[in-house]
């Protein structure tokens, strides 16, 4: 059975000092986290050092990154490699977030290369897939997500597939305050689990405007194993509220 994961994607928010201040409030609350719920944060690259310093000695909050390059070094100005992330104790890395697909030309091929590099170096990739408003309106949600999954996981063994985390992002719900109906989210995520061999025990996260007010309804669905949280992860109190909803 998949473990529950609540992961905060901070996007382009928080300096190193702001990250330290957040964790000074959030970490003392971690003693109350349920044992069967994993929690992680993914700050900007520039705040990873501050986060790693605060997280040293704490095993209830994991450290994630928002992107990685598939090469380990080279002439890739502005990029970050897997060894650079490992130096800060990063364990999770988000791949293929819809904002990077839309704004940074992230495509299924590069997602696949990144997933392979991360697995080869002991990280847990969080591969994000999802449909746009137009794709949903034309009835191509399931086909689009299946295509992203097959391309993003191409060439992986069933054992490697079992080491990843998936995130379902209805793109039309991200940052809009809208969220997918829990039953529809569960339907899509159930289809995702059946799409590729090896996903039986892989956590599948919902990533579309989850917040404390709607978290329980989403997390109560059988194929929703957690959340990839954006705005609600920026404040310790609201992020804790989602963790508590997972516990409930």
PDB file of C-alpha atoms in Angstrom:
ATOM      1  CA  UNK A   1       0.000   0.000   0.000  1.00  0.00           C
ATOM      2  CA  UNK A   2       1.455   3.434  -0.914  1.00  0.00           C
ATOM      3  CA  UNK A   3       2.629   5.715   1.881  1.00  0.00           C
ATOM      4  CA  UNK A   4       1.067   9.145   2.149  1.00  0.00           C
ATOM      5  CA  UNK A   5       3.322  12.058   1.137  1.00  0.00           C
ATOM      6  CA  UNK A   6       2.578  15.745   1.674  1.00  0.00           C
ATOM      7  CA  UNK A   7       5.158  17.751  -0.294  1.00  0.00           C
ATOM      8  CA  UNK A   8       5.372  21.531  -0.349  1.00  0.00           C
ATOM      9  CA  UNK A   9       6.514  23.110  -3.634  1.00  0.00           C
ATOM     10  CA  UNK A  10       7.508  26.653  -2.725  1.00  0.00           C
ATOM     11  CA  UNK A  11       8.163  27.704  -6.335  1.00  0.00           C
ATOM     12  CA  UNK A  12       9.896  31.132  -6.480  1.00  0.00           C
ATOM     13  CA  UNK A  13       9.132  32.060  -2.883  1.00  0.00           C
ATOM     14  CA  UNK A  14      11.268  32.502   0.240  1.00  0.00           C
ATOM     15  CA  UNK A  15      14.860  33.585   0.724  1.00  0.00           C
ATOM     16  CA  UNK A  16      17.242  31.575   2.849  1.00  0.00           C
ATOM     17  CA  UNK A  17      16.359  33.661   5.905  1.00  0.00           C
ATOM     18  CA  UNK A  18      12.628  33.222   5.264  1.00  0.00           C
ATOM     19  CA  UNK A  19      13.138  29.482   4.868  1.00  0.00           C
ATOM     20  CA  UNK A  20      14.934  29.279   8.202  1.00  0.00           C
ATOM     21  CA  UNK A  21      12.145  31.275   9.856  1.00  0.00           C
ATOM     22  CA  UNK A  22       9.486  28.964   8.406  1.00  0.00           C
ATOM     23  CA  UNK A  23      11.270  25.867   9.671  1.00  0.00           C
ATOM     24  CA  UNK A  24      11.799  27.401  13.112  1.00  0.00           C
ATOM     25  CA  UNK A  25       7.992  27.447  13.383  1.00  0.00           C
ATOM     26  CA  UNK A  26       7.211  24.244  11.483  1.00  0.00           C
ATOM     27  CA  UNK A  27       9.782  21.788  12.814  1.00  0.00           C
ATOM     28  CA  UNK A  28       8.633  21.893  16.447  1.00  0.00           C
ATOM     29  CA  UNK A  29       5.221  20.765  15.160  1.00  0.00           C
ATOM     30  CA  UNK A  30       6.685  17.684  13.479  1.00  0.00           C
ATOM     31  CA  UNK A  31       6.522  15.645  16.680  1.00  0.00           C
ATOM     32  CA  UNK A  32       2.765  15.404  16.119  1.00  0.00           C
ATOM     33  CA  UNK A  33       3.022  14.140  12.523  1.00  0.00           C
ATOM     34  CA  UNK A  34       1.441  10.712  12.053  1.00  0.00           C
ATOM     35  CA  UNK A  35       4.016   7.966  11.579  1.00  0.00           C
ATOM     36  CA  UNK A  36       2.493   6.854   8.268  1.00  0.00           C
ATOM     37  CA  UNK A  37       2.594  10.313   6.645  1.00  0.00           C
ATOM     38  CA  UNK A  38       5.800  11.567   5.016  1.00  0.00           C
ATOM     39  CA  UNK A  39       6.338  15.328   4.762  1.00  0.00           C
ATOM     40  CA  UNK A  40       8.765  17.237   2.520  1.00  0.00           C
ATOM     41  CA  UNK A  41       9.475  20.774   1.363  1.00  0.00           C
ATOM     42  CA  UNK A  42      11.017  21.914  -1.927  1.00  0.00           C
ATOM     43  CA  UNK A  43      12.408  25.444  -1.527  1.00  0.00           C
ATOM     44  CA  UNK A  44      14.205  27.402  -4.269  1.00  0.00           C
ATOM     45  CA  UNK A  45      17.790  26.360  -5.021  1.00  0.00           C
ATOM     46  CA  UNK A  46      19.167  29.397  -3.187  1.00  0.00           C
ATOM     47  CA  UNK A  47      17.412  28.340   0.032  1.00  0.00           C
ATOM     48  CA  UNK A  48      18.462  24.681   0.024  1.00  0.00           C
ATOM     49  CA  UNK A  49      21.491  25.380   2.203  1.00  0.00           C
ATOM     50  CA  UNK A  50      19.438  27.178   4.832  1.00  0.00           C
ATOM     51  CA  UNK A  51      16.834  24.411   4.774  1.00  0.00           C
ATOM     52  CA  UNK A  52      19.462  21.682   5.059  1.00  0.00           C
ATOM     53  CA  UNK A  53      21.001  23.429   8.065  1.00  0.00           C
ATOM     54  CA  UNK A  54      17.667  23.608   9.885  1.00  0.00           C
ATOM     55  CA  UNK A  55      16.701  20.041   8.941  1.00  0.00           C
ATOM     56  CA  UNK A  56      19.936  18.522  10.218  1.00  0.00           C
ATOM     57  CA  UNK A  57      19.012  16.028  12.912  1.00  0.00           C
ATOM     58  CA  UNK A  58      15.303  16.076  12.025  1.00  0.00           C
ATOM     59  CA  UNK A  59      14.007  12.977  10.263  1.00  0.00           C
ATOM     60  CA  UNK A  60      10.331  13.905   9.923  1.00  0.00           C
ATOM     61  CA  UNK A  61      10.682  16.492   7.151  1.00  0.00           C
ATOM     62  CA  UNK A  62      12.429  15.608   3.889  1.00  0.00           C
ATOM     63  CA  UNK A  63      14.165  18.054   1.580  1.00  0.00           C
ATOM     64  CA  UNK A  64      13.224  18.356  -2.078  1.00  0.00           C
ATOM     65  CA  UNK A  65      14.301  20.398  -5.092  1.00  0.00           C
ATOM     66  CA  UNK A  66      12.161  21.866  -7.840  1.00  0.00           C
ATOM     67  CA  UNK A  67      14.257  20.818 -10.835  1.00  0.00           C
ATOM     68  CA  UNK A  68      17.512  19.166 -11.954  1.00  0.00           C
ATOM     69  CA  UNK A  69      19.524  18.789 -15.144  1.00  0.00           C
ATOM     70  CA  UNK A  70      19.997  15.307 -16.549  1.00  0.00           C
ATOM     71  CA  UNK A  71      23.741  15.793 -17.070  1.00  0.00           C
ATOM     72  CA  UNK A  72      26.067  15.678 -14.062  1.00  0.00           C
ATOM     73  CA  UNK A  73      28.262  18.579 -15.162  1.00  0.00           C
ATOM     74  CA  UNK A  74      29.048  20.667 -18.221  1.00  0.00           C
ATOM     75  CA  UNK A  75      28.330  23.892 -20.075  1.00  0.00           C
ATOM     76  CA  UNK A  76      24.732  24.321 -18.916  1.00  0.00           C
ATOM     77  CA  UNK A  77      24.539  27.871 -17.624  1.00  0.00           C
ATOM     78  CA  UNK A  78      22.022  28.330 -14.838  1.00  0.00           C
ATOM     79  CA  UNK A  79      21.357  24.621 -14.350  1.00  0.00           C
ATOM     80  CA  UNK A  80      21.755  22.431 -11.241  1.00  0.00           C
ATOM     81  CA  UNK A  81      23.078  18.860 -11.211  1.00  0.00           C
ATOM     82  CA  UNK A  82      22.177  15.845  -9.121  1.00  0.00           C
ATOM     83  CA  UNK A  83      25.522  15.869  -7.221  1.00  0.00           C
ATOM     84  CA  UNK A  84      24.923  19.529  -6.303  1.00  0.00           C
ATOM     85  CA  UNK A  85      21.556  18.586  -4.831  1.00  0.00           C
ATOM     86  CA  UNK A  86      22.998  15.575  -3.025  1.00  0.00           C
ATOM     87  CA  UNK A  87      25.482  17.860  -1.293  1.00  0.00           C
ATOM     88  CA  UNK A  88      22.544  19.540   0.464  1.00  0.00           C
ATOM     89  CA  UNK A  89      20.857  16.293   1.465  1.00  0.00           C
ATOM     90  CA  UNK A  90      18.047  16.559  -1.099  1.00  0.00           C
ATOM     91  CA  UNK A  91      16.088  13.327  -1.498  1.00  0.00           C
ATOM     92  CA  UNK A  92      13.037  14.335  -3.599  1.00  0.00           C
ATOM     93  CA  UNK A  93      13.167  16.206  -6.935  1.00  0.00           C
ATOM     94  CA  UNK A  94      10.132  17.498  -8.839  1.00  0.00           C
ATOM     95  CA  UNK A  95      10.218  16.741 -12.569  1.00  0.00           C
ATOM     96  CA  UNK A  96       7.870  18.052 -15.257  1.00  0.00           C
ATOM     97  CA  UNK A  97       5.857  20.514 -13.200  1.00  0.00           C
ATOM     98  CA  UNK A  98       3.243  22.124 -15.427  1.00  0.00           C
ATOM     99  CA  UNK A  99       4.778  25.588 -14.964  1.00  0.00           C
ATOM    100  CA  UNK A 100       8.120  24.339 -16.224  1.00  0.00           C
ATOM    101  CA  UNK A 101       6.427  22.547 -19.109  1.00  0.00           C
ATOM    102  CA  UNK A 102       4.588  25.740 -20.077  1.00  0.00           C
ATOM    103  CA  UNK A 103       7.231  28.379 -19.297  1.00  0.00           C
ATOM    104  CA  UNK A 104      10.590  26.602 -19.648  1.00  0.00           C
ATOM    105  CA  UNK A 105      10.008  24.266 -22.592  1.00  0.00           C
ATOM    106  CA  UNK A 106      10.120  21.144 -20.428  1.00  0.00           C
ATOM    107  CA  UNK A 107       9.035  18.213 -22.597  1.00  0.00           C
ATOM    108  CA  UNK A 108       8.411  14.521 -22.020  1.00  0.00           C
ATOM    109  CA  UNK A 109      11.861  13.595 -23.380  1.00  0.00           C
ATOM    110  CA  UNK A 110      13.739  15.780 -20.896  1.00  0.00           C
ATOM    111  CA  UNK A 111      11.471  14.587 -18.085  1.00  0.00           C
ATOM    112  CA  UNK A 112      12.458  11.029 -18.938  1.00  0.00           C
ATOM    113  CA  UNK A 113      16.172  11.904 -18.961  1.00  0.00           C
ATOM    114  CA  UNK A 114      15.860  13.617 -15.587  1.00  0.00           C
ATOM    115  CA  UNK A 115      13.954  10.721 -14.025  1.00  0.00           C
ATOM    116  CA  UNK A 116      16.641   8.282 -15.169  1.00  0.00           C
ATOM    117  CA  UNK A 117      19.458  10.445 -13.805  1.00  0.00           C
ATOM    118  CA  UNK A 118      17.713  10.868 -10.468  1.00  0.00           C
ATOM    119  CA  UNK A 119      17.041   7.158 -10.061  1.00  0.00           C
ATOM    120  CA  UNK A 120      20.643   6.354 -10.955  1.00  0.00           C
ATOM    121  CA  UNK A 121      21.841   8.617  -8.150  1.00  0.00           C
ATOM    122  CA  UNK A 122      19.460   7.530  -5.417  1.00  0.00           C
ATOM    123  CA  UNK A 123      16.864  10.328  -5.519  1.00  0.00           C
ATOM    124  CA  UNK A 124      13.086   9.967  -5.528  1.00  0.00           C
ATOM    125  CA  UNK A 125      11.656  11.765  -8.588  1.00  0.00           C
ATOM    126  CA  UNK A 126       8.218  13.330  -8.269  1.00  0.00           C
ATOM    127  CA  UNK A 127       7.001  13.189 -11.865  1.00  0.00           C
ATOM    128  CA  UNK A 128       4.126  15.587 -12.520  1.00  0.00           C
ATOM    129  CA  UNK A 129       1.557  15.047 -15.263  1.00  0.00           C
ATOM    130  CA  UNK A 130      -1.754  16.691 -16.038  1.00  0.00           C
ATOM    131  CA  UNK A 131      -4.113  18.227 -18.544  1.00  0.00           C
ATOM    132  CA  UNK A 132      -4.897  21.801 -19.537  1.00  0.00           C
ATOM    133  CA  UNK A 133      -8.365  23.355 -19.503  1.00  0.00           C
ATOM    134  CA  UNK A 134      -8.626  22.864 -23.264  1.00  0.00           C
ATOM    135  CA  UNK A 135      -7.628  19.203 -23.041  1.00  0.00           C
ATOM    136  CA  UNK A 136     -10.177  18.554 -20.336  1.00  0.00           C
ATOM    137  CA  UNK A 137     -12.931  20.296 -22.327  1.00  0.00           C
ATOM    138  CA  UNK A 138     -12.205  18.183 -25.397  1.00  0.00           C
ATOM    139  CA  UNK A 139     -12.326  14.945 -23.409  1.00  0.00           C
ATOM    140  CA  UNK A 140      -8.627  14.140 -23.847  1.00  0.00           C
ATOM    141  CA  UNK A 141      -7.623  14.187 -20.166  1.00  0.00           C
ATOM    142  CA  UNK A 142      -6.942  10.465 -19.882  1.00  0.00           C
ATOM    143  CA  UNK A 143      -5.115  10.210 -23.212  1.00  0.00           C
ATOM    144  CA  UNK A 144      -2.913  13.202 -22.442  1.00  0.00           C
ATOM    145  CA  UNK A 145      -1.928  11.910 -19.021  1.00  0.00           C
ATOM    146  CA  UNK A 146      -1.253   8.398 -20.331  1.00  0.00           C
ATOM    147  CA  UNK A 147       0.987   9.875 -23.032  1.00  0.00           C
ATOM    148  CA  UNK A 148       2.969  11.911 -20.494  1.00  0.00           C
ATOM    149  CA  UNK A 149       3.382   8.893 -18.242  1.00  0.00           C
ATOM    150  CA  UNK A 150       4.485   6.472 -20.959  1.00  0.00           C
ATOM    151  CA  UNK A 151       6.992   9.019 -22.298  1.00  0.00           C
ATOM    152  CA  UNK A 152       8.252  10.127 -18.888  1.00  0.00           C
ATOM    153  CA  UNK A 153       8.788   6.544 -17.705  1.00  0.00           C
ATOM    154  CA  UNK A 154      10.050   5.131 -21.001  1.00  0.00           C
ATOM    155  CA  UNK A 155      12.865   2.622 -20.662  1.00  0.00           C
ATOM    156  CA  UNK A 156      12.452   2.118 -16.916  1.00  0.00           C
ATOM    157  CA  UNK A 157      12.219  -1.326 -15.392  1.00  0.00           C
ATOM    158  CA  UNK A 158       9.231  -2.192 -13.236  1.00  0.00           C
ATOM    159  CA  UNK A 159      11.550  -2.038 -10.204  1.00  0.00           C
ATOM    160  CA  UNK A 160      12.640   1.499 -11.132  1.00  0.00           C
ATOM    161  CA  UNK A 161       9.047   2.618 -11.707  1.00  0.00           C
ATOM    162  CA  UNK A 162       8.284   1.442  -8.169  1.00  0.00           C
ATOM    163  CA  UNK A 163      10.846   3.945  -6.809  1.00  0.00           C
ATOM    164  CA  UNK A 164       9.169   7.105  -8.086  1.00  0.00           C
ATOM    165  CA  UNK A 165       6.329   9.345  -6.922  1.00  0.00           C
ATOM    166  CA  UNK A 166       3.679  10.653  -9.330  1.00  0.00           C
ATOM    167  CA  UNK A 167       1.733  13.892  -9.093  1.00  0.00           C
ATOM    168  CA  UNK A 168      -1.529  14.598 -10.893  1.00  0.00           C
ATOM    169  CA  UNK A 169      -1.787  18.298 -11.736  1.00  0.00           C
ATOM    170  CA  UNK A 170      -5.001  19.461 -13.360  1.00  0.00           C
ATOM    171  CA  UNK A 171      -3.263  22.456 -14.899  1.00  0.00           C
ATOM    172  CA  UNK A 172      -6.445  24.500 -14.916  1.00  0.00           C
ATOM    173  CA  UNK A 173      -6.608  24.268 -11.113  1.00  0.00           C
ATOM    174  CA  UNK A 174      -3.047  25.347 -10.276  1.00  0.00           C
ATOM    175  CA  UNK A 175      -2.925  28.759  -8.641  1.00  0.00           C
ATOM    176  CA  UNK A 176      -6.535  29.470  -9.603  1.00  0.00           C
ATOM    177  CA  UNK A 177      -8.216  28.547  -6.351  1.00  0.00           C
ATOM    178  CA  UNK A 178     -10.198  25.892  -8.235  1.00  0.00           C
ATOM    179  CA  UNK A 179      -9.735  22.236  -7.512  1.00  0.00           C
ATOM    180  CA  UNK A 180     -10.808  19.059  -9.204  1.00  0.00           C
ATOM    181  CA  UNK A 181     -13.837  17.293  -7.752  1.00  0.00           C
ATOM    182  CA  UNK A 182     -12.465  14.610  -5.375  1.00  0.00           C
ATOM    183  CA  UNK A 183     -14.269  11.779  -7.143  1.00  0.00           C
ATOM    184  CA  UNK A 184     -12.965  12.907 -10.534  1.00  0.00           C
ATOM    185  CA  UNK A 185      -9.439  13.319  -9.165  1.00  0.00           C
ATOM    186  CA  UNK A 186      -9.639   9.795  -7.768  1.00  0.00           C
ATOM    187  CA  UNK A 187     -10.871   8.443 -11.114  1.00  0.00           C
ATOM    188  CA  UNK A 188      -7.980  10.035 -13.017  1.00  0.00           C
ATOM    189  CA  UNK A 189      -5.417   8.935 -10.441  1.00  0.00           C
ATOM    190  CA  UNK A 190      -6.769   5.388 -10.453  1.00  0.00           C
ATOM    191  CA  UNK A 191      -6.310   5.318 -14.227  1.00  0.00           C
ATOM    192  CA  UNK A 192      -2.769   6.569 -13.733  1.00  0.00           C
ATOM    193  CA  UNK A 193      -1.986   3.698 -11.385  1.00  0.00           C
ATOM    194  CA  UNK A 194      -3.228   1.185 -13.968  1.00  0.00           C
ATOM    195  CA  UNK A 195      -1.391   2.850 -16.834  1.00  0.00           C
ATOM    196  CA  UNK A 196       2.123   1.481 -16.232  1.00  0.00           C
ATOM    197  CA  UNK A 197       3.362  -1.704 -14.559  1.00  0.00           C
ATOM    198  CA  UNK A 198       4.998  -1.189 -11.167  1.00  0.00           C
ATOM    199  CA  UNK A 199       2.788   1.573  -9.763  1.00  0.00           C
ATOM    200  CA  UNK A 200       0.812  -0.501  -7.278  1.00  0.00           C
ATOM    201  CA  UNK A 201       2.648   0.897  -4.231  1.00  0.00           C
ATOM    202  CA  UNK A 202       3.746   4.214  -5.742  1.00  0.00           C
ATOM    203  CA  UNK A 203       2.312   7.328  -4.051  1.00  0.00           C
ATOM    204  CA  UNK A 204       0.212   9.440  -6.415  1.00  0.00           C
ATOM    205  CA  UNK A 205      -0.201  13.015  -5.191  1.00  0.00           C
ATOM    206  CA  UNK A 206      -2.905  15.521  -6.049  1.00  0.00           C
ATOM    207  CA  UNK A 207      -1.443  18.869  -7.105  1.00  0.00           C
ATOM    208  CA  UNK A 208      -4.094  21.451  -7.849  1.00  0.00           C
ATOM    209  CA  UNK A 209      -4.930  24.076  -5.202  1.00  0.00           C
ATOM    210  CA  UNK A 210      -5.118  21.688  -2.264  1.00  0.00           C
ATOM    211  CA  UNK A 211      -5.586  23.571   1.010  1.00  0.00           C
ATOM    212  CA  UNK A 212      -6.744  22.742   4.534  1.00  0.00           C
ATOM    213  CA  UNK A 213     -10.382  23.396   3.621  1.00  0.00           C
ATOM    214  CA  UNK A 214     -10.538  20.783   0.847  1.00  0.00           C
ATOM    215  CA  UNK A 215      -7.695  18.449   1.801  1.00  0.00           C
ATOM    216  CA  UNK A 216      -9.754  15.943   3.741  1.00  0.00           C
ATOM    217  CA  UNK A 217     -12.175  15.358   0.868  1.00  0.00           C
ATOM    218  CA  UNK A 218      -9.319  14.791  -1.566  1.00  0.00           C
ATOM    219  CA  UNK A 219      -7.096  12.747   0.727  1.00  0.00           C
ATOM    220  CA  UNK A 220     -10.024  10.539   1.684  1.00  0.00           C
ATOM    221  CA  UNK A 221     -10.185   9.077  -1.820  1.00  0.00           C
ATOM    222  CA  UNK A 222      -8.655   5.607  -2.269  1.00  0.00           C
ATOM    223  CA  UNK A 223      -6.214   6.534  -5.053  1.00  0.00           C
ATOM    224  CA  UNK A 224      -5.136   9.921  -3.636  1.00  0.00           C
ATOM    225  CA  UNK A 225      -1.976   9.249  -1.640  1.00  0.00           C
ATOM    226  CA  UNK A 226      -1.028  12.802  -0.709  1.00  0.00           C
ATOM    227  CA  UNK A 227      -0.552  16.253  -2.114  1.00  0.00           C
ATOM    228  CA  UNK A 228       1.935  18.389  -4.020  1.00  0.00           C
ATOM    229  CA  UNK A 229       1.112  21.668  -2.324  1.00  0.00           C
ATOM    230  CA  UNK A 230       1.824  25.140  -3.694  1.00  0.00           C
ATOM    231  CA  UNK A 231       0.462  28.267  -2.016  1.00  0.00           C
ATOM    232  CA  UNK A 232      -0.842  26.510   1.093  1.00  0.00           C
ATOM    233  CA  UNK A 233       2.679  25.209   1.834  1.00  0.00           C
ATOM    234  CA  UNK A 234       4.099  28.711   2.288  1.00  0.00           C
ATOM    235  CA  UNK A 235       2.632  29.199   5.756  1.00  0.00           C
ATOM    236  CA  UNK A 236       3.423  26.745   8.529  1.00  0.00           C
ATOM    237  CA  UNK A 237      -0.131  26.759   9.875  1.00  0.00           C
ATOM    238  CA  UNK A 238      -1.849  25.955   6.574  1.00  0.00           C
ATOM    239  CA  UNK A 239       0.750  23.361   5.617  1.00  0.00           C
ATOM    240  CA  UNK A 240       0.295  21.710   9.000  1.00  0.00           C
ATOM    241  CA  UNK A 241      -3.471  21.741   8.398  1.00  0.00           C
ATOM    242  CA  UNK A 242      -2.996  19.584   5.304  1.00  0.00           C
ATOM    243  CA  UNK A 243      -0.712  17.190   7.180  1.00  0.00           C
ATOM    244  CA  UNK A 244      -3.380  16.916   9.865  1.00  0.00           C
ATOM    245  CA  UNK A 245      -6.009  16.227   7.181  1.00  0.00           C
ATOM    246  CA  UNK A 246      -3.855  13.361   5.911  1.00  0.00           C
ATOM    247  CA  UNK A 247      -3.718  12.005   9.450  1.00  0.00           C
ATOM    248  CA  UNK A 248      -7.498  12.168   9.724  1.00  0.00           C
TER     249      UNK A 248
END
